[in-house]
């Protein structure tokens, strides 16, 4: 989770929220992370 957060320039809490909303599909999570404002 921390690695994914660093990779996508978001916080671990944002990763948890994305997982709650989009499930564990990495492609969907990456797309959703890119749609978030950069931290």
PDB file of C-alpha atoms in Angstrom:
ATOM      1  CA  UNK A   1       0.000   0.000   0.000  1.00  0.00           C
ATOM      2  CA  UNK A   2       2.784   2.442   0.875  1.00  0.00           C
ATOM      3  CA  UNK A   3       4.630   1.582  -2.333  1.00  0.00           C
ATOM      4  CA  UNK A   4       1.480   2.182  -4.387  1.00  0.00           C
ATOM      5  CA  UNK A   5       0.986   5.513  -2.590  1.00  0.00           C
ATOM      6  CA  UNK A   6       4.557   6.604  -3.356  1.00  0.00           C
ATOM      7  CA  UNK A   7       4.304   5.404  -6.939  1.00  0.00           C
ATOM      8  CA  UNK A   8       1.153   7.436  -7.522  1.00  0.00           C
ATOM      9  CA  UNK A   9       2.050  10.467  -5.397  1.00  0.00           C
ATOM     10  CA  UNK A  10      -0.897  10.020  -3.006  1.00  0.00           C
ATOM     11  CA  UNK A  11      -1.175   9.283   0.706  1.00  0.00           C
ATOM     12  CA  UNK A  12      -1.693   5.786   2.158  1.00  0.00           C
ATOM     13  CA  UNK A  13      -5.076   6.991   3.471  1.00  0.00           C
ATOM     14  CA  UNK A  14      -6.080   7.947  -0.068  1.00  0.00           C
ATOM     15  CA  UNK A  15      -5.054   4.451  -1.206  1.00  0.00           C
ATOM     16  CA  UNK A  16      -7.305   2.909   1.463  1.00  0.00           C
ATOM     17  CA  UNK A  17     -10.214   5.092   0.332  1.00  0.00           C
ATOM     18  CA  UNK A  18      -9.659   4.153  -3.314  1.00  0.00           C
ATOM     19  CA  UNK A  19      -9.616   0.452  -2.375  1.00  0.00           C
ATOM     20  CA  UNK A  20     -12.906   0.910  -0.511  1.00  0.00           C
ATOM     21  CA  UNK A  21     -14.457   2.596  -3.554  1.00  0.00           C
ATOM     22  CA  UNK A  22     -12.904   0.591  -6.411  1.00  0.00           C
ATOM     23  CA  UNK A  23     -11.838  -2.752  -4.933  1.00  0.00           C
ATOM     24  CA  UNK A  24      -8.450  -4.400  -5.513  1.00  0.00           C
ATOM     25  CA  UNK A  25      -8.249  -3.962  -9.292  1.00  0.00           C
ATOM     26  CA  UNK A  26      -4.825  -2.352  -9.683  1.00  0.00           C
ATOM     27  CA  UNK A  27      -5.624  -0.810 -13.075  1.00  0.00           C
ATOM     28  CA  UNK A  28      -8.782   0.828 -11.702  1.00  0.00           C
ATOM     29  CA  UNK A  29      -6.899   2.036  -8.624  1.00  0.00           C
ATOM     30  CA  UNK A  30      -4.117   3.518 -10.737  1.00  0.00           C
ATOM     31  CA  UNK A  31      -6.619   5.322 -12.963  1.00  0.00           C
ATOM     32  CA  UNK A  32      -8.471   6.654  -9.912  1.00  0.00           C
ATOM     33  CA  UNK A  33      -5.200   7.741  -8.285  1.00  0.00           C
ATOM     34  CA  UNK A  34      -4.204   9.694 -11.397  1.00  0.00           C
ATOM     35  CA  UNK A  35      -7.568  11.484 -11.276  1.00  0.00           C
ATOM     36  CA  UNK A  36      -6.820  12.774  -7.757  1.00  0.00           C
ATOM     37  CA  UNK A  37      -4.999  16.062  -7.214  1.00  0.00           C
ATOM     38  CA  UNK A  38      -1.277  15.549  -6.548  1.00  0.00           C
ATOM     39  CA  UNK A  39      -0.095  15.672  -2.942  1.00  0.00           C
TER      40      UNK A  39
END
